[in-house]
CSV table of C-alpha atoms in Angstrom, one decimal:
chain,number,residue,atom,x,y,z
A,1,MET,CA,43.8,-37.0,16.4
A,2,ARG,CA,43.9,-40.8,16.7
A,3,VAL,CA,45.3,-42.1,20.0
A,4,LEU,CA,46.4,-45.6,20.9
A,5,LEU,CA,46.6,-46.5,24.6
A,6,ILE,CA,48.8,-49.4,25.7
A,7,SER,CA,48.4,-50.3,29.3
A,8,GLU,CA,47.9,-52.9,32.0
A,9,ALA,CA,44.1,-53.0,32.7
A,10,SER,CA,44.6,-51.5,36.2
A,11,ASN,CA,46.2,-48.3,34.8
A,12,LEU,CA,44.0,-47.9,31.7
A,13,PRO,CA,41.3,-45.6,33.2
A,14,LYS,CA,43.8,-43.1,34.5
A,15,LEU,CA,45.7,-43.2,31.2
A,16,PHE,CA,42.5,-42.6,29.3
A,17,SER,CA,41.7,-39.7,31.6
A,18,ALA,CA,45.2,-38.3,31.1
A,19,ILE,CA,44.9,-38.0,27.3
A,20,SER,CA,41.2,-36.8,27.3
A,21,GLY,CA,42.3,-33.2,27.5
A,22,LEU,CA,43.8,-33.5,24.0
A,23,ASN,CA,40.2,-34.1,22.7
A,24,PRO,CA,41.1,-37.1,20.5
A,25,ASN,CA,38.7,-38.1,17.7
A,26,TYR,CA,39.4,-41.8,18.1
A,27,VAL,CA,40.9,-43.8,21.0
A,28,GLU,CA,41.9,-47.4,20.8
A,29,ALA,CA,43.3,-49.4,23.7
A,30,ILE,CA,45.4,-52.5,24.0
A,31,THR,CA,45.2,-54.1,27.5
A,32,ASN,CA,45.5,-57.4,29.3
A,33,GLY,CA,42.2,-57.6,31.1
A,34,GLU,CA,38.7,-56.2,31.6
A,35,ALA,CA,38.7,-52.5,32.0
A,36,LYS,CA,35.8,-50.0,32.1
A,37,VAL,CA,36.9,-47.1,29.9
A,38,GLY,CA,35.1,-45.1,27.2
A,39,VAL,CA,37.4,-45.9,24.3
A,40,ASP,CA,36.2,-46.5,20.8
A,41,LYS,CA,37.9,-49.9,20.6
A,42,LEU,CA,39.3,-52.1,23.3
A,43,LEU,CA,41.7,-55.0,22.5
A,44,ILE,CA,42.1,-57.5,25.3
A,45,ALA,CA,45.0,-59.9,24.8
A,46,ASN,CA,46.9,-62.4,26.9
A,47,LEU,CA,50.0,-60.4,27.3
A,48,ASN,CA,52.7,-61.4,29.7
A,49,ALA,CA,56.3,-60.8,28.5
A,50,ASN,CA,57.2,-57.3,27.5
A,51,GLU,CA,58.2,-58.7,24.1
A,52,CYS,CA,54.5,-59.6,23.5
A,53,TRP,CA,53.4,-56.1,24.3
A,54,VAL,CA,55.9,-54.6,21.9
A,55,ASN,CA,55.1,-57.0,19.1
A,56,LEU,CA,51.3,-56.4,19.4
A,57,ALA,CA,51.9,-52.7,19.6
A,58,VAL,CA,54.0,-52.7,16.5
A,59,GLU,CA,51.2,-54.5,14.6
A,60,ARG,CA,48.6,-52.0,15.8
A,61,ALA,CA,50.6,-48.7,15.7
A,62,GLU,CA,50.0,-47.7,12.1
A,63,GLY,CA,47.8,-44.7,11.6
A,64,PHE,CA,47.8,-43.3,15.1
A,65,ASP,CA,49.0,-39.8,15.9
A,66,LEU,CA,49.8,-40.6,19.5
A,67,ILE,CA,50.6,-43.7,21.5
A,68,ALA,CA,50.3,-43.3,25.3
A,69,LEU,CA,51.5,-45.7,28.0
A,70,PRO,CA,51.5,-45.5,31.8
A,71,SER,CA,54.8,-45.1,33.6
A,72,SER,CA,55.1,-48.5,35.2
A,73,ARG,CA,58.5,-50.0,34.8
A,74,ASP,CA,57.3,-52.6,32.3
A,75,MET,CA,55.6,-50.0,30.2
A,76,ARG,CA,58.7,-47.8,30.2
A,77,GLU,CA,60.6,-50.6,28.6
A,78,VAL,CA,57.8,-51.3,26.2
A,79,ALA,CA,57.6,-47.6,25.2
A,80,SER,CA,61.4,-47.3,24.6
A,81,ARG,CA,61.6,-50.5,22.5
A,82,LEU,CA,58.5,-49.6,20.5
A,83,SER,CA,59.8,-46.1,19.8
A,84,VAL,CA,63.0,-47.6,18.2
A,85,ARG,CA,61.1,-50.5,16.5
A,86,ILE,CA,58.7,-48.1,14.7
A,87,GLY,CA,61.2,-45.2,14.4
A,88,VAL,CA,59.3,-42.4,16.1
A,89,PRO,CA,60.2,-39.9,18.8
A,90,TYR,CA,59.7,-40.7,22.5
A,91,VAL,CA,59.3,-38.4,25.4
A,92,ALA,CA,59.6,-40.1,28.8
A,93,GLY,CA,57.8,-38.9,31.9
A,94,ALA,CA,55.7,-36.0,30.6
A,95,VAL,CA,53.6,-34.3,33.2
A,96,GLN,CA,51.8,-31.9,30.8
A,97,LEU,CA,50.9,-32.1,27.1
A,98,SER,CA,49.6,-29.6,24.7
A,99,LEU,CA,49.2,-29.2,20.9
A,100,LYS,CA,50.8,-26.2,19.4
A,101,ASP,CA,52.5,-26.5,16.0
A,102,GLY,CA,53.0,-30.1,16.9
A,103,LEU,CA,53.3,-31.5,20.3
A,104,LEU,CA,54.7,-29.8,23.4
A,105,ALA,CA,55.5,-32.1,26.3
A,106,THR,CA,56.7,-30.9,29.7
A,107,LYS,CA,58.7,-33.4,31.9
A,108,LEU,CA,60.2,-33.2,35.3
A,109,CYS,CA,63.9,-33.5,35.5
A,110,PHE,CA,66.9,-32.9,37.8
A,111,GLY,CA,65.4,-34.8,40.7
A,112,GLY,CA,62.1,-32.8,40.5
A,113,ARG,CA,63.9,-29.4,40.6
A,114,GLY,CA,63.6,-28.7,36.9
A,115,LEU,CA,61.1,-28.8,34.0
A,116,GLU,CA,62.0,-29.5,30.4
A,117,VAL,CA,59.7,-28.5,27.6
A,118,LEU,CA,60.2,-30.7,24.5
A,119,SER,CA,58.6,-30.4,21.1
A,120,SER,CA,58.0,-32.8,18.3
A,121,GLN,CA,56.0,-32.6,15.1
A,122,LEU,CA,52.9,-34.7,14.8
A,123,PRO,CA,52.4,-37.4,13.9
A,124,VAL,CA,54.9,-38.3,16.5
A,125,ARG,CA,55.1,-40.5,19.6
A,126,SER,CA,55.8,-38.9,22.9
A,127,GLU,CA,54.9,-39.6,26.4
A,128,ARG,CA,52.2,-38.3,28.8
A,129,GLY,CA,52.2,-38.9,32.5
A,130,SER,CA,51.7,-37.6,35.9
A,131,GLN,CA,53.8,-39.3,38.5
A,132,TRP,CA,51.7,-42.3,37.5
A,133,PHE,CA,51.8,-42.2,33.8
A,134,ARG,CA,54.1,-42.1,30.9
A,135,ALA,CA,53.1,-42.4,27.3
A,136,ILE,CA,54.5,-42.1,23.9
A,137,PHE,CA,52.9,-40.1,21.1
A,138,ARG,CA,52.9,-40.6,17.4
B,1,MET,CA,83.7,-62.1,30.3
B,2,GLU,CA,83.8,-58.9,28.2
B,3,ILE,CA,81.6,-56.2,29.8
B,4,VAL,CA,80.6,-52.8,28.5
B,5,VAL,CA,79.1,-50.3,31.0
B,6,CYS,CA,77.2,-47.2,29.7
B,7,VAL,CA,78.0,-44.2,31.8
B,8,LYS,CA,76.4,-40.8,31.8
B,9,LEU,CA,78.1,-37.7,33.1
B,10,ALA,CA,75.0,-36.0,34.6
B,11,TYR,CA,74.5,-32.7,36.2
B,12,ASP,CA,74.6,-33.0,39.9
B,13,GLU,CA,70.9,-32.3,40.5
B,14,THR,CA,71.5,-31.4,44.2
B,15,GLN,CA,73.9,-28.6,43.3
B,16,ILE,CA,72.2,-26.8,40.4
B,17,PRO,CA,71.9,-23.1,41.3
B,18,ILE,CA,68.4,-21.6,40.7
B,19,GLU,CA,67.5,-18.0,40.1
B,20,GLY,CA,63.8,-17.3,39.9
B,21,ASP,CA,62.6,-19.9,37.4
B,22,LYS,CA,66.0,-20.3,35.8
B,23,LEU,CA,68.3,-23.3,36.3
B,24,LEU,CA,71.9,-22.2,36.0
B,25,LEU,CA,73.2,-25.4,34.5
B,26,GLU,CA,76.5,-23.7,33.4
B,27,ARG,CA,77.3,-23.3,37.1
B,28,ALA,CA,76.3,-26.9,38.0
B,29,PRO,CA,79.0,-29.6,38.6
B,30,VAL,CA,78.8,-32.9,36.8
B,31,LYS,CA,79.1,-36.3,38.3
B,32,VAL,CA,78.9,-40.0,37.3
B,33,SER,CA,75.2,-40.6,37.3
B,34,ASP,CA,74.3,-42.3,40.6
B,35,ILE,CA,72.9,-45.6,39.4
B,36,ASP,CA,75.6,-45.9,36.7
B,37,LYS,CA,78.0,-46.4,39.6
B,38,ASN,CA,76.0,-49.5,40.6
B,39,ALA,CA,76.4,-50.7,37.0
B,40,ILE,CA,80.2,-50.2,37.1
B,41,GLU,CA,80.4,-51.9,40.5
B,42,GLU,CA,78.5,-54.9,39.2
B,43,ALA,CA,80.7,-55.1,36.1
B,44,VAL,CA,83.9,-55.0,38.2
B,45,ARG,CA,82.5,-57.7,40.5
B,46,ILE,CA,81.7,-59.9,37.5
B,47,LYS,CA,85.2,-59.3,36.1
B,48,GLU,CA,86.7,-60.2,39.5
B,49,LYS,CA,84.8,-63.5,39.5
B,50,PHE,CA,85.0,-64.6,35.8
B,51,GLY,CA,88.0,-62.6,34.4
B,52,GLY,CA,87.8,-60.4,31.3
B,53,SER,CA,87.6,-56.7,31.0
B,54,VAL,CA,85.3,-53.7,31.6
B,55,THR,CA,84.9,-51.0,29.0
B,56,ILE,CA,83.1,-47.8,29.7
B,57,VAL,CA,81.2,-46.1,26.9
B,58,SER,CA,80.2,-42.5,27.8
B,59,VAL,CA,78.1,-40.2,25.5
B,60,VAL,CA,78.7,-36.7,26.7
B,61,THR,CA,75.7,-34.5,26.2
B,62,GLY,CA,76.7,-31.8,28.6
B,63,PRO,CA,80.0,-30.6,30.0
B,64,TYR,CA,82.9,-33.2,29.9
B,65,ASP,CA,85.1,-33.5,33.0
B,66,GLU,CA,87.9,-36.0,32.6
B,67,THR,CA,88.6,-36.2,36.3
B,68,ILE,CA,85.0,-37.4,36.8
B,69,LEU,CA,85.4,-40.1,34.3
B,70,ASN,CA,88.7,-41.1,36.0
B,71,GLU,CA,86.6,-41.8,39.1
B,72,ALA,CA,84.6,-44.3,37.1
B,73,LEU,CA,87.8,-45.9,35.8
B,74,ALA,CA,89.2,-46.0,39.3
B,75,MET,CA,86.4,-48.2,40.4
B,76,GLY,CA,88.0,-51.0,38.3
B,77,ALA,CA,87.1,-50.4,34.7
B,78,ASP,CA,89.9,-50.9,32.1
B,79,ARG,CA,89.3,-48.3,29.4
B,80,ALA,CA,86.8,-45.7,28.3
B,81,PHE,CA,85.4,-44.6,25.0
B,82,ILE,CA,84.0,-41.0,25.1
B,83,VAL,CA,81.7,-39.6,22.5
B,84,GLU,CA,81.6,-35.8,22.6
B,85,GLY,CA,79.8,-33.2,20.5
B,86,ILE,CA,76.2,-34.3,21.1
B,87,SER,CA,73.9,-31.7,22.5
B,88,GLY,CA,70.5,-32.0,24.1
B,89,THR,CA,68.9,-34.9,25.9
B,90,ASN,CA,67.5,-37.5,23.6
B,91,PRO,CA,67.8,-41.0,24.9
B,92,ALA,CA,67.3,-42.5,21.4
B,93,ARG,CA,70.3,-40.6,20.0
B,94,THR,CA,72.4,-41.6,23.1
B,95,ALA,CA,71.5,-45.3,22.6
B,96,LYS,CA,72.2,-45.0,18.9
B,97,ALA,CA,75.6,-43.4,19.6
B,98,ILE,CA,76.5,-46.2,22.0
B,99,ALA,CA,75.5,-48.8,19.5
B,100,GLU,CA,77.5,-47.1,16.8
B,101,VAL,CA,80.6,-46.8,18.9
B,102,ILE,CA,80.4,-50.5,19.8
B,103,ARG,CA,80.1,-51.5,16.2
B,104,LYS,CA,82.6,-49.0,14.7
B,105,MET,CA,85.3,-49.5,17.3
B,106,GLY,CA,84.8,-53.3,17.3
B,107,ILE,CA,84.2,-53.4,21.1
B,108,LYS,CA,83.6,-57.0,22.1
B,109,TYR,CA,80.9,-57.7,24.7
B,110,ASP,CA,79.2,-60.6,26.4
B,111,LEU,CA,77.2,-58.3,28.7
B,112,ILE,CA,76.2,-54.6,28.6
B,113,LEU,CA,75.3,-53.0,31.9
B,114,CYS,CA,73.4,-49.7,32.3
B,115,GLY,CA,71.9,-47.9,35.3
B,116,GLU,CA,68.1,-48.0,35.2
B,117,GLY,CA,68.0,-44.3,34.5
B,118,SER,CA,70.2,-41.2,34.9
B,119,SER,CA,70.0,-39.2,38.0
B,120,ASP,CA,69.2,-36.0,36.1
B,121,GLN,CA,66.7,-37.1,33.4
B,122,TYR,CA,65.6,-40.5,34.5
B,123,SER,CA,64.0,-41.5,31.2
B,124,CYS,CA,65.0,-45.2,31.8
B,125,ALA,CA,65.1,-45.5,28.0
B,126,VAL,CA,68.7,-46.1,26.9
B,127,ALA,CA,69.0,-49.8,27.9
B,128,PRO,CA,65.9,-51.0,26.1
B,129,MET,CA,66.6,-48.7,23.1
B,130,LEU,CA,70.2,-50.0,22.9
B,131,ALA,CA,68.9,-53.5,22.9
B,132,GLU,CA,66.7,-52.7,19.9
B,133,TYR,CA,69.6,-51.1,18.0
B,134,LEU,CA,71.9,-54.1,18.7
B,135,SER,CA,69.1,-56.7,18.4
B,136,ILE,CA,70.0,-58.4,21.6
B,137,PRO,CA,67.8,-59.3,24.7
B,138,VAL,CA,67.4,-56.8,27.5
B,139,ILE,CA,66.5,-57.3,31.2
B,140,THR,CA,65.5,-54.0,32.8
B,141,PHE,CA,65.3,-52.8,36.5
B,142,VAL,CA,67.4,-55.7,37.9
B,143,GLY,CA,68.1,-55.7,41.6
B,144,LYS,CA,69.9,-59.0,41.7
B,145,LEU,CA,72.1,-60.6,39.0
B,146,GLU,CA,73.5,-64.1,38.5
B,147,ILE,CA,75.5,-65.6,35.7
B,148,GLU,CA,75.9,-69.3,35.0
B,149,ARG,CA,77.9,-70.2,31.9
B,150,ASN,CA,76.2,-68.2,29.1
B,151,ILE,CA,72.9,-67.7,31.0
B,152,ILE,CA,72.2,-64.5,32.9
B,153,ARG,CA,69.4,-64.4,35.5
B,154,GLY,CA,68.0,-61.1,36.7
B,155,GLU,CA,65.5,-60.4,39.5
B,156,ARG,CA,63.4,-57.5,38.1
B,157,LEU,CA,62.1,-55.1,40.7
B,158,LEU,CA,58.6,-54.1,39.7
B,159,GLU,CA,55.9,-52.0,41.4
B,160,THR,CA,53.9,-55.1,42.3
B,161,GLY,CA,56.7,-57.4,43.3
B,162,TYR,CA,59.6,-59.0,41.5
B,163,GLU,CA,60.0,-61.1,38.4
B,164,LEU,CA,62.8,-63.6,37.8
B,165,VAL,CA,64.0,-63.5,34.1
B,166,GLU,CA,66.8,-65.3,32.3
B,167,THR,CA,68.3,-65.0,28.9
B,168,GLU,CA,71.4,-66.1,27.0
B,169,LEU,CA,74.4,-63.8,26.7
B,170,PRO,CA,75.1,-61.5,25.0
B,171,ALA,CA,72.5,-59.3,26.7
B,172,ILE,CA,71.8,-55.9,28.1
B,173,VAL,CA,70.9,-55.5,31.8
B,174,SER,CA,69.8,-52.3,33.5
B,175,VAL,CA,70.4,-52.3,37.2
B,176,THR,CA,68.7,-50.6,40.1
B,177,SER,CA,70.5,-49.1,43.1
B,178,GLU,CA,69.5,-52.2,45.1
B,179,VAL,CA,71.9,-54.4,43.1
B,180,ASN,CA,75.0,-53.5,45.2
B,181,GLU,CA,76.9,-50.8,47.1
B,182,PRO,CA,79.4,-49.1,44.8
B,183,ARG,CA,83.0,-48.9,46.1
B,184,ILE,CA,84.5,-45.5,46.7
B,185,PRO,CA,87.9,-45.3,45.0
B,186,SER,CA,90.8,-43.6,46.8
B,187,VAL,CA,92.4,-40.5,45.6
B,188,LEU,CA,95.5,-42.5,44.6
B,189,GLN,CA,93.3,-44.9,42.6
B,190,ILE,CA,91.7,-41.9,40.8
B,191,MET,CA,95.1,-40.4,40.0
B,192,LYS,CA,96.3,-43.8,38.6
B,193,ALA,CA,93.1,-44.1,36.6
B,194,GLY,CA,94.2,-41.0,34.7
B,195,LYS,CA,96.7,-43.2,32.9
B,196,LYS,CA,94.1,-45.7,31.7
B,197,GLU,CA,93.2,-45.7,28.1
B,198,LYS,CA,90.6,-43.1,27.1
B,199,ILE,CA,89.6,-43.1,23.4
B,200,SER,CA,87.7,-40.1,22.0
B,201,VAL,CA,85.2,-40.7,19.3
B,202,LYS,CA,83.9,-37.8,17.2
B,203,SER,CA,80.1,-37.7,17.0
B,204,SER,CA,80.4,-36.6,13.4
B,205,ASP,CA,82.0,-40.0,12.6
B,206,LEU,CA,78.9,-41.8,13.8
B,207,ASN,CA,75.5,-42.3,12.2
B,208,LEU,CA,73.3,-40.7,14.8
B,209,GLU,CA,70.0,-40.8,12.9
B,210,ALA,CA,67.4,-41.3,15.5
B,211,PRO,CA,63.8,-40.1,16.1
B,212,LYS,CA,64.0,-36.4,16.9
B,213,VAL,CA,62.7,-34.4,19.9
B,214,ASP,CA,63.7,-30.8,20.3
B,215,LEU,CA,64.4,-29.1,23.6
B,216,VAL,CA,62.4,-25.9,23.8
B,217,GLU,CA,63.4,-24.7,27.2
B,218,VAL,CA,64.6,-25.8,30.6
B,219,LYS,CA,63.3,-24.0,33.7
B,220,ALA,CA,63.1,-24.4,37.4
B,221,TYR,CA,60.1,-26.2,38.8
B,222,VAL,CA,58.5,-23.6,41.0
B,223,ARG,CA,56.0,-25.1,43.4
B,224,GLU,CA,53.0,-22.8,44.0
B,225,ARG,CA,51.0,-23.4,47.1
B,226,LEU,CA,47.3,-22.8,47.2
B,227,ARG,CA,47.5,-21.0,50.6
B,228,LYS,CA,43.8,-21.6,51.3
B,229,LYS,CA,42.8,-21.3,54.9
B,230,ILE,CA,39.8,-23.4,55.9
B,231,GLU,CA,38.0,-22.4,59.2
B,232,GLY,CA,34.9,-23.4,61.0
B,233,GLY,CA,33.8,-26.6,62.7
B,234,ILE,CA,35.3,-30.0,61.9
B,235,GLU,CA,32.5,-31.3,59.7
B,236,PRO,CA,32.1,-28.2,57.5
B,237,ALA,CA,35.8,-27.8,57.3
B,238,LEU,CA,36.2,-31.5,56.1
B,239,ARG,CA,33.4,-30.9,53.5
B,240,GLU,CA,35.3,-27.8,52.3
B,241,VAL,CA,38.6,-29.8,52.1
B,242,ILE,CA,37.0,-32.5,50.1
B,243,SER,CA,35.4,-29.9,47.8
B,244,VAL,CA,38.7,-28.2,47.2
B,245,LEU,CA,40.5,-31.5,46.6
B,246,LYS,CA,37.8,-32.5,44.0
B,247,GLU,CA,38.0,-29.1,42.4
B,248,LYS,CA,41.7,-29.4,42.0
B,249,GLY,CA,41.5,-32.9,40.6
B,250,VAL,CA,43.4,-34.5,43.5
B,251,ILE,CA,40.4,-36.8,44.2
B,252,SER,CA,37.4,-37.7,42.1
């Protein structure tokens, strides 16, 4: 599995940790500053407006099975727009992920009183997160 | 100023009965999603200042209750388009349905307002996705809004502070609950709102092709406590607490 992480530098280590359980073969990250993470490739770009994040992500997204982003407000916008722009599914606010005949993502809903289990075939984008993280998967 | 407000009829998350690990959604009432009320309020305030009209577009994915939608109309909106027949919770499909209704029904808009996220799902995805489907700019998580001629300025509330963003209309704005205090319509206003125009749109008449996510199950979130009792002197007890927190991944 090839994973692309898109994150502000401050959230990148936690995001990397969040997807490590899926045992990806290759992890690439797009970020906006120095970050100490054990990814295979780190792209640091001068990214300010959300449009810049979306455009760069669209350019890099090809060939990844999963794209993961943290759950900051900016990244939620980036994830949603990216999902439509490249035409792949999106799961917002997942707290648990597993691979079983595709991707299973569990997210909190109904004000924290409920859990929804969502499935999507890989390659697919979805979202991984604890209270801190969201992501999309391809 | 022609304004469209996207409104979700959401399950009232505070009144969902739970039995064991099951959420009894069929017995849960629906309501206008909390932050969508802020969006309606903002739209009505803009209409009161600049003139024009407010159109509600609601994509019903759960139960439909006309009296609840009347409450939204009673706040000052002029008419509503309702899309029924869509099941499940997929923000991409909801955004696509709204975009399709706007195009197919020829709804004019200078501004589209949404709540930042629904009170039941809180994906926060519909506004940015709709912006992509309509190819217009979006400003998300806006806590303060200003319009000057065809320029809209939004103060975005972010985790680390706020950001002032402006763009040209037409645009989409998602608002937070800080943007205003929604008015509460009177019973008489709600009854009168029943006579306002409500146009049903069949989902089968719309192109709802959107990235697919399947709902496998919905269950109650049962919190399980560790129930670990730590005894002894303060220092060994603290060491034990730290050890347990590390073991459970709370701290590293």
